[in-house]
mmCIF file of C-alpha atoms in Angstrom:
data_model
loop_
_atom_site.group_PDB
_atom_site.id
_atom_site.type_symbol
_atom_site.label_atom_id
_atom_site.label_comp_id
_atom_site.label_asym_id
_atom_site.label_seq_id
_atom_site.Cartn_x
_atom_site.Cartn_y
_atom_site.Cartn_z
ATOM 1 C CA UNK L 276 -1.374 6.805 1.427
ATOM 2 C CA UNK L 277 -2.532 4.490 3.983
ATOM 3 C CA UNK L 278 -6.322 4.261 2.220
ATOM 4 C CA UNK L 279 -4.844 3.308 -0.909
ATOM 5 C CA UNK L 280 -3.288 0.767 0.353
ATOM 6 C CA UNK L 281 -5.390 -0.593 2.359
ATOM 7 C CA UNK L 282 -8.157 -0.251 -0.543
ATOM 8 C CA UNK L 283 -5.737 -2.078 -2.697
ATOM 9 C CA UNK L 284 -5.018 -4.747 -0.180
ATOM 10 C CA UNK L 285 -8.904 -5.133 0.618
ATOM 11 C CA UNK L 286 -9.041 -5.325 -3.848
ATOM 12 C CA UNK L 287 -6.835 -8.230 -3.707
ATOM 13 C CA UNK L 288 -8.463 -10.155 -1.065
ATOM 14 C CA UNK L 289 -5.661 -9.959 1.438
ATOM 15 C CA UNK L 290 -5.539 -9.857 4.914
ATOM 16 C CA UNK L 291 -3.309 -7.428 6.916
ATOM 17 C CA UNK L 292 -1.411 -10.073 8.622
ATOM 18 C CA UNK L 293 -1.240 -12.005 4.886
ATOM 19 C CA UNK L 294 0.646 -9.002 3.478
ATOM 20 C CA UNK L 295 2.869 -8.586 6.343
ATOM 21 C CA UNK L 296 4.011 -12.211 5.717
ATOM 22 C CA UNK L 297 4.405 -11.475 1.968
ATOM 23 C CA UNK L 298 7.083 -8.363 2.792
ATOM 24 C CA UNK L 299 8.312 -9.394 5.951
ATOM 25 C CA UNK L 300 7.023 -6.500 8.209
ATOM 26 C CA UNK L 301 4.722 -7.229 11.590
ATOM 27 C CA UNK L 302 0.757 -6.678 11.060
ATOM 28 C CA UNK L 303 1.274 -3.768 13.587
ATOM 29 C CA UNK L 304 3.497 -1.894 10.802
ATOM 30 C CA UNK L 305 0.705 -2.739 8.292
ATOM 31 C CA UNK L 306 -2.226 -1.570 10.539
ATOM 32 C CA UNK L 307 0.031 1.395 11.265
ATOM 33 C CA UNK L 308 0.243 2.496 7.753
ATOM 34 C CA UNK L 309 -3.231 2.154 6.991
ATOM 35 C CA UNK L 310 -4.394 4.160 9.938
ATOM 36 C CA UNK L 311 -1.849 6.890 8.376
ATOM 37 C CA UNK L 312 0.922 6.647 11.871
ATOM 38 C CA UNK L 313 3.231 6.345 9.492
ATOM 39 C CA UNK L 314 4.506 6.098 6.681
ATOM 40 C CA UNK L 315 6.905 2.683 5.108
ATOM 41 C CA UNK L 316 10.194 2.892 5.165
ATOM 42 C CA UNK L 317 11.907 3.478 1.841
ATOM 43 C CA UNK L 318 13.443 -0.452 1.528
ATOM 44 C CA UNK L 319 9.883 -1.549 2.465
ATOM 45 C CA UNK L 320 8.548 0.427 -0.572
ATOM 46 C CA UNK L 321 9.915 -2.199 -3.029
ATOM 47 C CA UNK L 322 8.310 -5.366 -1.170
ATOM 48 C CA UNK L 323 5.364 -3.466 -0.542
ATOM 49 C CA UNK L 324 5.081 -2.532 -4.351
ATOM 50 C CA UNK L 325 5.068 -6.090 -5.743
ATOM 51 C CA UNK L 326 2.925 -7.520 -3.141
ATOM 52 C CA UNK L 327 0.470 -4.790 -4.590
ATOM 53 C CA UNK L 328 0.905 -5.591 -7.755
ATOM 54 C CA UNK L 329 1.434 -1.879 -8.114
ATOM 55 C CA UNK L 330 4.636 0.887 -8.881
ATOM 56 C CA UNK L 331 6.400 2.797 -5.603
ATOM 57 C CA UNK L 332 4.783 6.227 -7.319
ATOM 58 C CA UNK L 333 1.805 4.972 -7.143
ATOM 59 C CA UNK L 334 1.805 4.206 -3.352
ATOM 60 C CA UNK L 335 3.849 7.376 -2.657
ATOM 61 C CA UNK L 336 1.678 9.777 -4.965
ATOM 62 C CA UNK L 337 -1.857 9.882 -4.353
ATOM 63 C CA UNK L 338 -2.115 11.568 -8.581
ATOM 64 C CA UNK L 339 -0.493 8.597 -10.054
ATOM 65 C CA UNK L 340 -3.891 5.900 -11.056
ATOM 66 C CA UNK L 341 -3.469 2.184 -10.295
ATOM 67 C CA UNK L 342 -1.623 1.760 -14.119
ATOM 68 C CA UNK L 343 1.390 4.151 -12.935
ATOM 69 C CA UNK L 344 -0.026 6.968 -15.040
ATOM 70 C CA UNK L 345 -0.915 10.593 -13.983
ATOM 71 C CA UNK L 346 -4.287 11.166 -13.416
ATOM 72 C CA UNK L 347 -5.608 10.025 -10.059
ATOM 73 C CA UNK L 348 -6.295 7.247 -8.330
ATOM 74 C CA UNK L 349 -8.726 4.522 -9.565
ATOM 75 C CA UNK L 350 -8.948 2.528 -6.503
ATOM 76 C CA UNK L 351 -10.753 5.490 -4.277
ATOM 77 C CA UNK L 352 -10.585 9.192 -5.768
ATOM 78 C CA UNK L 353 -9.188 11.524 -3.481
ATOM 79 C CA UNK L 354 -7.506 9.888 -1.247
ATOM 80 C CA UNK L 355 -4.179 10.884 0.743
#
């Protein structure tokens, strides 16, 4: 989970501490789910979703491609 979004973030040009502002987390909670500590919080899934410009499955299930389909990821293959 935490390489996708990351990868995503890094797709749309955005800094950690840019998306932190946009959902109202700290940077350490962003730099905490990219290094795969842990995991958002299910009412963070929702902010975290629209700042990606991408659907909760997708962020939650590493199958589901960057169009909210089944299939696998198009942003890194593979990835947790």
């Amino acid at each position: 989970m935490g390489r996708r979004i990351r990868a995503r973030r890094d797709k749309m040009g955005l800094t950690q501490y840019a998306l932190a502002e946009r959902i109202e987390v700290s940077q350490g909670a962003i730099t905490a789910w990219e290094n795969g500590r842990r995991a958002p919080k299910w009412d963070e899934l929702p902010r975290l979703s629209q700042a990606l410009d991408v659907s909760g499955a997708w962020i939650i299930d590493p199958l589901i491609d960057d169009h909210g389909t089944p299939g696998g990821s198009t942003v890194e293959s593979g990835e947790n």
